[in-house]
Coordinates of C-alpha atoms in Angstrom, one line a residue:
M1 CA 180.9 31.4 197.1
K2 CA 179.2 28.1 198.0
N3 CA 176.2 28.7 195.6
P4 CA 177.5 29.3 192.0
I5 CA 174.0 29.9 190.7
R6 CA 173.5 32.8 193.2
L7 CA 176.8 34.2 192.2
F8 CA 175.9 34.0 188.5
A9 CA 172.5 35.8 189.3
V10 CA 174.3 38.6 191.2
I11 CA 176.7 39.0 188.2
I12 CA 173.8 39.2 185.8
V13 CA 171.9 41.8 187.9
F14 CA 175.1 43.9 188.2
V15 CA 175.6 43.9 184.4
L16 CA 172.0 44.7 183.6
T17 CA 172.0 47.5 186.2
A18 CA 175.2 48.9 184.7
I19 CA 173.8 48.9 181.2
L20 CA 170.5 50.5 182.4
F21 CA 172.4 53.1 184.3
T22 CA 174.7 53.9 181.3
A23 CA 171.7 54.2 179.0
C24 CA 169.9 56.5 181.4
A25 CA 173.0 58.6 181.8
E26 CA 173.3 58.9 178.0
N27 CA 169.6 59.8 177.6
V28 CA 170.1 62.6 180.3
A29 CA 173.2 63.7 178.6
E30 CA 171.4 63.9 175.2
S31 CA 168.4 65.8 176.6
P32 CA 168.5 69.4 175.5
T33 CA 169.0 71.7 178.4
V34 CA 168.8 75.5 178.5
K35 CA 169.3 77.8 181.5
C36 CA 166.9 80.7 181.7
Y37 CA 166.3 83.4 184.3
N38 CA 163.6 81.4 186.0
G39 CA 165.2 78.0 185.9
T40 CA 167.0 75.4 183.8
F41 CA 164.7 73.6 181.4
V42 CA 165.1 70.1 180.1
G43 CA 163.4 69.5 176.8
S44 CA 163.2 66.8 174.2
K45 CA 164.3 66.2 170.6
E46 CA 162.5 64.9 167.5
N47 CA 163.6 64.8 163.9
G48 CA 166.5 67.3 164.7
V49 CA 164.2 69.8 166.4
L50 CA 164.4 70.6 170.1
S51 CA 161.3 71.4 171.9
F52 CA 160.8 73.0 175.4
K53 CA 157.2 73.0 176.6
G54 CA 155.3 74.4 179.5
I55 CA 157.8 77.0 180.5
P56 CA 156.3 79.6 182.9
F57 CA 156.7 83.2 181.6
A58 CA 154.8 84.9 184.4
K59 CA 153.7 84.1 188.0
A60 CA 150.5 82.0 188.2
P61 CA 147.6 84.5 188.1
V62 CA 145.8 82.9 191.0
G63 CA 144.5 83.9 194.4
E64 CA 145.0 87.6 194.9
L65 CA 146.5 87.8 191.4
R66 CA 143.2 86.8 189.7
W67 CA 142.2 89.6 187.4
K68 CA 145.5 91.4 188.0
A69 CA 148.1 92.3 185.4
P70 CA 150.7 89.5 185.0
Q71 CA 153.6 89.5 187.3
S72 CA 157.1 88.7 186.1
V73 CA 158.7 85.4 187.1
E74 CA 161.4 85.3 189.8
A75 CA 164.9 84.2 189.4
C76 CA 165.4 80.5 190.0
N77 CA 168.3 78.0 189.8
E78 CA 166.3 74.8 189.9
T79 CA 166.0 72.4 187.0
F80 CA 162.6 71.6 185.5
D81 CA 161.2 69.1 183.1
A82 CA 160.0 70.8 179.9
T83 CA 158.9 67.8 177.8
G84 CA 155.2 68.2 178.3
Y85 CA 152.7 71.1 177.7
G86 CA 151.4 73.2 180.6
K87 CA 147.8 73.7 181.5
I88 CA 145.5 75.7 179.2
A89 CA 143.2 78.6 180.0
F90 CA 139.7 77.9 181.2
Q91 CA 137.3 77.8 178.2
P92 CA 134.0 76.4 177.1
Y93 CA 133.7 73.6 174.6
A94 CA 134.1 74.5 170.9
S95 CA 133.6 71.9 168.2
S96 CA 136.0 73.6 165.9
E97 CA 139.0 73.6 168.1
P98 CA 141.6 70.9 167.2
V99 CA 142.6 70.2 170.8
S100 CA 140.5 67.7 172.7
W101 CA 138.3 69.6 175.3
N102 CA 139.4 68.3 178.7
P103 CA 138.6 70.3 181.9
E104 CA 141.3 68.4 183.7
N105 CA 143.8 70.0 181.4
M106 CA 142.6 73.6 182.2
S107 CA 143.8 75.9 185.1
E108 CA 144.1 79.5 186.0
D109 CA 147.8 78.7 186.2
C110 CA 148.1 78.7 182.5
L111 CA 150.7 81.3 181.6
T112 CA 153.3 79.1 179.9
L113 CA 155.0 79.1 176.6
N114 CA 156.6 76.5 174.2
I115 CA 159.7 76.7 172.0
W116 CA 160.9 74.8 169.0
T117 CA 164.5 75.3 167.8
T118 CA 167.4 73.4 166.4
G119 CA 169.4 74.5 169.4
D120 CA 172.3 76.0 167.4
T121 CA 173.4 79.1 169.4
Q122 CA 176.3 80.0 167.2
K123 CA 174.1 82.2 165.0
K124 CA 171.1 84.2 166.4
K125 CA 168.0 83.2 164.6
P126 CA 164.8 85.2 163.9
V127 CA 162.1 84.4 166.4
M128 CA 158.4 83.8 165.4
F129 CA 156.0 84.3 168.3
W130 CA 152.5 82.8 167.6
M131 CA 149.3 83.9 169.3
H132 CA 146.4 81.5 168.9
G133 CA 142.9 82.5 167.9
G134 CA 139.5 81.5 169.4
A135 CA 137.4 84.7 169.8
Y136 CA 139.4 85.5 173.0
S137 CA 137.5 82.6 174.6
Y138 CA 138.8 79.4 173.1
G139 CA 142.0 77.8 171.9
S140 CA 145.5 77.2 173.3
A141 CA 149.1 76.8 172.5
I142 CA 149.0 73.1 172.8
D143 CA 146.8 72.6 169.7
T144 CA 148.7 70.3 167.4
L145 CA 147.7 72.7 164.6
Y146 CA 150.0 75.3 166.1
S147 CA 153.1 73.1 166.7
G148 CA 156.3 74.8 165.6
Q149 CA 157.8 71.3 165.0
Y150 CA 157.1 71.2 161.3
M151 CA 158.1 74.9 160.5
V152 CA 161.5 74.4 162.2
E153 CA 162.0 71.0 160.4
E154 CA 161.3 72.8 157.1
H155 CA 163.2 76.0 158.0
P156 CA 165.9 75.3 160.6
D157 CA 167.1 79.0 160.7
I158 CA 164.1 80.1 162.9
V159 CA 162.9 79.7 166.4
V160 CA 159.2 79.3 166.9
V161 CA 157.4 80.2 170.2
N162 CA 153.8 80.1 171.2
A163 CA 152.0 80.8 174.4
N164 CA 148.8 80.5 176.4
Y165 CA 147.1 83.6 177.6
R166 CA 144.1 84.2 179.8
L167 CA 140.7 84.0 178.0
G168 CA 137.0 84.8 178.5
P169 CA 136.1 86.5 181.7
L170 CA 139.4 85.9 183.3
G171 CA 141.3 87.7 180.5
Y172 CA 138.7 90.2 179.3
I173 CA 136.0 91.5 181.7
D174 CA 135.1 95.1 182.5
F175 CA 134.7 95.6 186.3
T176 CA 134.0 99.4 185.8
G177 CA 131.1 100.3 188.1
V178 CA 131.3 97.0 190.0
E179 CA 131.9 97.3 193.7
G180 CA 135.7 96.8 194.2
G181 CA 136.4 96.9 190.5
E182 CA 138.7 99.8 190.9
K183 CA 141.3 97.5 192.3
F184 CA 141.5 95.6 189.0
P185 CA 142.0 98.3 186.4
T186 CA 143.5 95.9 183.8
S187 CA 140.7 93.4 183.9
G188 CA 139.6 94.4 180.5
Y189 CA 142.8 93.5 178.7
N190 CA 144.8 91.1 181.0
G191 CA 145.0 88.6 178.1
L192 CA 146.8 91.2 176.0
L193 CA 149.2 92.0 178.9
D194 CA 149.9 88.2 179.2
Q195 CA 151.1 88.3 175.6
I196 CA 153.3 91.3 176.4
E197 CA 154.8 89.6 179.4
A198 CA 155.6 86.5 177.2
L199 CA 157.4 88.8 174.8
K200 CA 159.4 90.3 177.6
W201 CA 160.4 86.8 178.7
I202 CA 161.5 86.2 175.2
Q203 CA 163.7 89.2 175.2
Q204 CA 165.4 88.1 178.4
N205 CA 165.8 84.4 177.6
I206 CA 165.5 83.5 173.9
E207 CA 169.3 83.7 173.1
G208 CA 169.8 80.5 175.1
F209 CA 167.6 78.8 172.6
G210 CA 169.4 80.3 169.6
G211 CA 167.0 83.1 169.0
D212 CA 167.7 86.8 168.3
P213 CA 165.7 89.1 170.7
N214 CA 166.3 91.9 168.2
N215 CA 164.5 90.1 165.4
V216 CA 161.0 89.0 166.6
T217 CA 158.0 88.5 164.4
I218 CA 154.6 88.3 166.2
F219 CA 151.9 86.5 164.2
G220 CA 148.4 85.2 164.8
E221 CA 145.1 84.4 163.3
S222 CA 141.5 85.5 164.3
A223 CA 141.7 86.8 167.9
G224 CA 145.4 86.1 167.7
A225 CA 145.6 88.5 164.7
G226 CA 143.5 91.0 166.7
S227 CA 146.1 90.7 169.4
V228 CA 148.9 91.3 166.9
C229 CA 147.2 94.4 165.7
A230 CA 146.4 95.6 169.2
L231 CA 150.1 95.2 170.1
L232 CA 151.0 97.4 167.1
V233 CA 149.3 100.4 168.9
A234 CA 149.5 99.4 172.5
E235 CA 151.6 101.2 175.1
G236 CA 154.7 99.4 176.5
T237 CA 155.5 97.3 173.4
E238 CA 158.4 99.3 172.0
G239 CA 161.3 97.1 171.0
L240 CA 159.5 93.8 171.8
F241 CA 159.0 92.9 168.1
Q242 CA 160.1 94.2 164.7
H243 CA 157.6 92.4 162.3
A244 CA 153.9 91.5 162.5
I245 CA 151.7 89.2 160.6
A246 CA 147.9 89.5 161.1
Q247 CA 145.8 86.6 159.6
S248 CA 142.1 87.3 159.5
G249 CA 141.8 89.7 162.4
G250 CA 142.2 93.4 163.0
L251 CA 141.8 96.4 165.2
N252 CA 138.1 96.1 165.0
F253 CA 138.3 93.2 167.5
T254 CA 138.4 95.6 170.4
Y255 CA 135.7 96.9 172.9
T256 CA 134.9 100.1 174.7
H257 CA 133.1 100.2 178.1
E258 CA 129.9 100.6 176.2
N259 CA 130.5 97.4 174.3
F260 CA 131.2 95.5 177.4
A261 CA 128.1 96.9 179.0
R262 CA 126.0 95.5 176.2
Y263 CA 127.0 92.0 177.4
D264 CA 127.4 92.9 181.1
A265 CA 129.5 89.8 181.9
A266 CA 130.7 91.4 185.2
N267 CA 127.2 91.7 186.7
L268 CA 126.2 88.3 185.3
L269 CA 129.2 86.7 187.0
L270 CA 128.3 88.4 190.3
K271 CA 124.8 87.2 190.0
K272 CA 125.7 83.6 189.2
A273 CA 128.3 83.6 192.1
N274 CA 125.9 85.2 194.6
A275 CA 128.5 87.8 195.1
S276 CA 128.2 91.5 195.8
C277 CA 131.7 92.7 194.9
V278 CA 134.9 91.6 193.1
D279 CA 136.5 90.6 196.4
D280 CA 133.8 87.9 196.8
L281 CA 134.8 86.6 193.4
L282 CA 138.4 86.1 194.6
K283 CA 137.1 83.7 197.1
L284 CA 135.8 81.3 194.4
S285 CA 137.9 78.2 193.9
E286 CA 139.1 77.3 190.4
E287 CA 136.4 74.6 190.3
E288 CA 133.7 76.9 191.5
F289 CA 134.6 79.5 189.0
F290 CA 134.7 77.1 186.1
E291 CA 131.3 75.7 187.0
I292 CA 129.8 79.1 187.2
Y293 CA 131.5 80.0 183.8
L294 CA 129.8 77.1 182.1
D295 CA 126.5 77.3 183.9
E296 CA 123.4 77.8 181.8
S297 CA 120.7 76.5 184.2
D298 CA 119.0 79.9 184.3
G299 CA 119.0 80.3 180.5
E300 CA 122.1 82.7 180.7
S301 CA 125.7 81.7 180.3
L302 CA 129.0 83.6 180.6
S303 CA 130.4 81.2 177.9
Y304 CA 127.8 82.5 175.3
L305 CA 129.1 86.0 175.6
T306 CA 131.9 87.5 173.4
Y307 CA 135.1 88.9 174.8
A308 CA 137.7 91.3 173.4
P309 CA 140.4 93.7 174.8
L310 CA 139.3 97.0 176.2
R311 CA 140.3 100.1 174.4
G312 CA 140.1 103.8 175.4
E313 CA 141.5 106.0 178.1
D314 CA 141.4 103.1 180.7
S315 CA 143.5 100.8 178.5
I316 CA 146.8 100.6 176.8
I317 CA 144.9 100.5 173.4
P318 CA 143.8 104.0 172.2
E319 CA 140.2 104.9 171.8
D320 CA 140.6 104.9 167.9
P321 CA 143.3 102.5 167.1
Y322 CA 143.0 103.1 163.4
Q323 CA 143.8 106.8 163.9
A324 CA 146.7 105.8 166.2
V325 CA 148.2 103.8 163.3
L326 CA 147.7 106.8 161.0
D327 CA 149.4 108.9 163.7
G328 CA 152.4 106.6 163.6
A329 CA 151.8 103.8 166.1
G330 CA 153.8 100.8 164.8
K331 CA 154.9 102.7 161.7
D332 CA 158.4 101.2 161.8
V333 CA 157.1 97.6 162.2
D334 CA 157.0 95.6 159.0
L335 CA 153.4 94.4 158.6
M336 CA 151.9 91.5 156.6
I337 CA 148.1 91.3 156.7
G338 CA 145.5 89.4 154.9
T339 CA 142.3 87.4 154.9
V340 CA 140.7 84.4 153.3
A341 CA 137.9 84.4 150.7
D342 CA 135.0 83.1 152.8
E343 CA 135.8 84.0 156.3
Y344 CA 132.3 84.0 157.8
N345 CA 131.4 80.6 156.5
Y346 CA 133.5 79.1 159.2
F347 CA 131.0 80.1 161.9
I348 CA 128.4 77.8 160.5
F349 CA 130.6 74.9 161.4
D350 CA 131.8 76.5 164.7
L351 CA 128.4 77.2 166.0
L352 CA 126.2 74.4 164.6
N353 CA 128.6 71.6 163.8
P354 CA 126.7 70.5 160.6
S355 CA 126.0 66.8 160.3
V356 CA 128.3 64.4 158.5
E357 CA 125.6 64.0 155.9
E358 CA 126.3 67.6 154.8
E359 CA 129.9 66.8 154.2
G360 CA 130.6 67.4 150.6
H361 CA 127.1 68.4 149.8
V362 CA 124.9 71.5 149.6
L363 CA 124.2 73.0 153.1
S364 CA 120.7 72.1 154.2
E365 CA 118.0 74.6 154.5
E366 CA 117.5 73.6 158.1
T367 CA 121.1 74.4 158.9
K368 CA 121.0 77.7 157.0
N369 CA 117.9 78.8 158.8
A370 CA 119.3 77.9 162.2
F371 CA 122.5 79.8 161.5
S372 CA 120.6 82.9 160.2
K373 CA 118.5 82.9 163.4
Y374 CA 121.4 82.2 165.8
M375 CA 124.0 84.6 164.4
L376 CA 124.0 85.8 160.8
D377 CA 120.8 87.9 160.7
G378 CA 121.6 89.6 164.0
S379 CA 125.1 90.5 162.9
V380 CA 123.9 91.9 159.6
D381 CA 121.1 93.9 161.3
R382 CA 123.4 95.4 163.8
F383 CA 125.8 96.4 161.1
I384 CA 123.2 98.0 158.8
G385 CA 121.5 99.6 161.8
K386 CA 124.6 101.7 162.4
C387 CA 124.7 103.0 158.8
T388 CA 123.1 106.1 157.5
E389 CA 120.6 105.8 154.6
E390 CA 123.3 106.7 152.1
E391 CA 125.6 104.1 153.5
Q392 CA 122.8 101.5 153.3
E393 CA 122.6 102.2 149.6
S394 CA 126.3 101.1 149.4
I395 CA 125.3 97.9 151.1
K396 CA 122.6 97.3 148.5
D397 CA 125.1 97.9 145.8
F398 CA 127.4 95.4 147.5
M399 CA 124.7 92.8 147.6
A400 CA 124.1 93.4 143.9
L401 CA 127.6 92.2 143.2
Y402 CA 126.4 88.8 144.4
S403 CA 123.0 88.9 142.7
D404 CA 123.6 85.3 141.3
K405 CA 123.5 84.0 144.9
E406 CA 120.6 83.7 147.4
E407 CA 120.3 86.2 150.1
F408 CA 121.9 83.8 152.8
W409 CA 125.2 83.8 150.8
Q410 CA 125.1 87.5 150.1
K411 CA 124.9 88.2 153.8
L412 CA 127.9 85.9 154.5
A413 CA 129.9 87.8 151.8
L414 CA 128.9 91.1 153.4
M415 CA 130.1 89.9 156.9
T416 CA 133.3 88.6 155.5
E417 CA 134.0 92.0 153.8
A418 CA 132.9 94.2 156.7
G419 CA 134.3 92.2 159.5
F420 CA 137.6 91.0 158.0
R421 CA 138.9 92.2 154.6
S422 CA 137.9 95.9 154.8
P423 CA 139.4 96.3 158.3
A424 CA 142.6 94.7 157.1
I425 CA 142.8 97.0 154.1
K426 CA 142.1 100.1 156.3
L427 CA 145.0 99.1 158.6
A428 CA 147.3 98.6 155.7
E429 CA 146.3 102.0 154.2
N430 CA 147.0 103.8 157.5
H431 CA 150.2 102.0 158.1
I432 CA 151.4 103.2 154.7
K433 CA 150.2 106.7 155.2
A434 CA 152.0 107.0 158.5
G435 CA 155.3 107.1 156.6
G436 CA 157.5 105.0 158.8
T437 CA 160.2 102.6 157.8
G438 CA 158.0 99.5 158.1
N439 CA 156.9 98.0 154.8
T440 CA 153.3 96.7 154.2
Y441 CA 152.3 93.5 152.5
M442 CA 148.8 92.1 151.6
Y443 CA 147.6 88.6 150.8
Y444 CA 144.3 87.0 149.9
F445 CA 143.9 83.2 150.5
A446 CA 141.3 81.4 148.3
K447 CA 142.2 77.7 148.6
K448 CA 138.8 76.1 149.2
N449 CA 138.1 73.2 151.7
T450 CA 137.2 70.3 149.4
R451 CA 135.8 68.4 152.3
F452 CA 132.8 70.6 152.5
D453 CA 131.7 72.1 149.2
W454 CA 129.6 74.8 150.9
I455 CA 132.4 76.1 153.3
G456 CA 134.7 77.6 150.7
A457 CA 138.0 79.1 151.9
S458 CA 136.8 79.8 155.4
H459 CA 138.3 81.4 158.5
G460 CA 141.4 79.5 159.6
C461 CA 141.8 77.4 156.4
E462 CA 145.3 78.7 155.8
L463 CA 146.7 77.6 159.1
P464 CA 148.0 74.1 158.1
Y465 CA 149.7 75.9 155.2
V466 CA 151.4 78.4 157.5
F467 CA 152.6 75.8 159.9
H468 CA 153.5 73.3 157.2
N469 CA 151.3 70.8 159.1
F470 CA 150.0 67.9 157.2
E471 CA 148.5 65.9 160.2
D472 CA 145.2 64.2 159.2
E473 CA 143.2 65.8 162.0
Q474 CA 143.9 69.3 160.5
E475 CA 141.9 68.5 157.4
L476 CA 138.7 69.5 159.1
V477 CA 140.0 73.1 159.1
S478 CA 141.3 73.2 155.5
G479 CA 140.6 70.0 153.7
P480 CA 143.5 68.0 152.3
V481 CA 146.5 70.3 152.1
I482 CA 148.3 70.9 148.8
H483 CA 151.9 70.3 149.8
E484 CA 153.4 72.6 147.2
L485 CA 151.2 75.5 148.2
A486 CA 152.2 74.8 151.9
D487 CA 155.8 75.0 150.9
Q488 CA 155.3 78.4 149.4
V489 CA 153.0 79.8 152.1
C490 CA 155.2 78.6 155.0
G491 CA 158.3 79.8 153.1
A492 CA 156.9 83.3 152.5
W493 CA 156.0 83.7 156.3
V494 CA 159.5 82.6 157.3
S495 CA 161.1 84.8 154.7
F496 CA 159.2 87.7 156.1
A497 CA 160.5 86.9 159.6
I498 CA 164.1 86.6 158.3
N499 CA 164.3 89.3 155.6
A500 CA 161.3 91.6 156.3
N501 CA 160.2 90.5 152.8
P502 CA 157.9 87.5 152.0
S503 CA 159.3 86.9 148.5
Y504 CA 160.3 83.3 148.4
N505 CA 161.5 80.5 146.1
G506 CA 161.5 82.9 143.1
V507 CA 158.0 84.3 143.8
K508 CA 158.3 88.0 144.0
W509 CA 155.9 89.6 146.5
P510 CA 155.9 93.4 146.2
A511 CA 155.0 95.7 149.0
Y512 CA 151.4 97.0 149.1
S513 CA 150.9 100.5 147.8
L514 CA 147.9 102.8 147.7
E515 CA 148.4 103.3 143.9
K516 CA 148.4 99.6 142.8
R517 CA 147.2 97.7 146.0
E518 CA 149.5 94.8 145.1
T519 CA 148.1 91.6 146.7
M520 CA 149.5 88.1 146.8
M521 CA 146.8 85.7 145.7
F522 CA 146.9 82.1 147.0
N523 CA 144.5 80.5 144.5
D524 CA 142.1 77.6 144.7
D525 CA 144.2 75.6 142.3
G526 CA 147.4 76.0 144.4
T527 CA 149.0 78.6 142.2
T528 CA 150.1 82.1 143.3
N529 CA 150.1 85.4 141.5
I530 CA 150.1 89.1 142.3
E531 CA 146.8 90.9 141.5
N532 CA 146.3 94.7 141.8
D533 CA 143.3 95.7 143.8
P534 CA 141.3 92.5 143.9
L535 CA 137.6 92.8 144.6
S536 CA 138.0 96.6 144.2
K537 CA 134.3 97.3 144.1
Q538 CA 133.7 95.5 147.3
R539 CA 136.6 97.5 148.9
E540 CA 135.2 100.9 147.6
L541 CA 131.8 100.2 149.0
I542 CA 132.6 98.7 152.4
V543 CA 135.9 100.2 153.6
P544 CA 134.2 103.5 154.5
L545 CA 131.6 101.6 156.5
M546 CA 133.9 99.1 158.4
Y547 CA 133.9 101.3 161.5
H548 CA 130.3 100.2 162.1
Y549 CA 131.4 96.6 162.5
N550 CA 132.2 95.0 165.9
G551 CA 133.2 97.4 168.6
L552 CA 134.2 100.3 166.4

């Protein structure tokens, strides 16, 4: 070649290209790949944990499938990137949700799941399927709080899965009595059906990720725990899971047609959309629907309403789900259930987002008055209003147990007991009385959030402990995490999934019995112990009244 400089340049380019090609080929070769029924998915690897994100487990519920039961995915031989999360369900803003609120990351096409595993397929591993909370209106499977990365790093012998499901009026709305509503008979519980469809996908595909389809634990918190409990009694869930963990949520998180009518979301949606029937609503674009969902220009907003799965003869959930448990529904499923000490305090933060000045200090009178007016007083009045005069005497006796506190804090304690702990105890009692092969375990989590003196151990504060997640942004939920306690909590949850028994690291956790009511206490100082029948007086006074709370 006449020009040696050009020859040298050509050689350099060739060598660099070869190196780059080799590196890319090695990266592709190292990328974890799993073939599933609906495609081959290429994930990523971090600290020895393989993750596969954004995998569709059902057809996109869009167009004519809006407000329809989820449809199973179709067979596919294509290869898909699974290194990034999928879109999340449409939802309004919530200050307490860890995930950044971004409408561009929301879509009706949200039915995807995420998987964390070590990838070892030589031994089938227990599968833990998480259902996020958020009052059936908020939350998602992409929240860093719910990442399975840390659980699998700590306990490589499990596979962790979580999923998005439809929320709010797309997942839970009652079209009974609305023109055209008869064509959408599952509209009141589609979010629950989404979760069932995800479990069916797990049955069909999880072995490729090293999971055991015959050893599945469903677990969730708040609305996620409500879903766990609903699946215990729902039709069509037989064989989909063997163990269940319900954290701060129960069967009382369900609605009848009458409960839906009190909010009347269906007719409010028709009004805001200037529609006369459900078919008109199908014509709305995603953008139009979301705008209507958040609209409050007329003083009314669909996003202010509460949503929950429908129960009764038009649902897969029985009219009286507690009786269904007593009659044997879920009797052979091992159940762990529990609550935190100050559940209801969470909603002060969730609804009002108290100022930074209140961090670490006594809650201001202004905030207490605002919360009382906005939520607390109405909730207490509705509960008491359903009680007989004799039952109201029990409530007075309950309040007397907290006579050293002002009325505001007494009411919060009442709502924690009536809305969370007593329903959990009632479910545990009925599960035991049903006489199946499934064991029952009870816990009580009392580690306070030291970031806010006034919030105590509030709703959701155990989540970083369960997921062994020490990321800084999670301190808003629980305060600084005690690592040793997280080791024990996470280990107990995993042991329950593996062994159907949460005893772990030398800490014995006996099954709950009606005679002793053995309860695992996760204490404020980070210690653990078994206590028989904690807060027995509160239980005796309120368990008989818990049917008056929420939709029951």
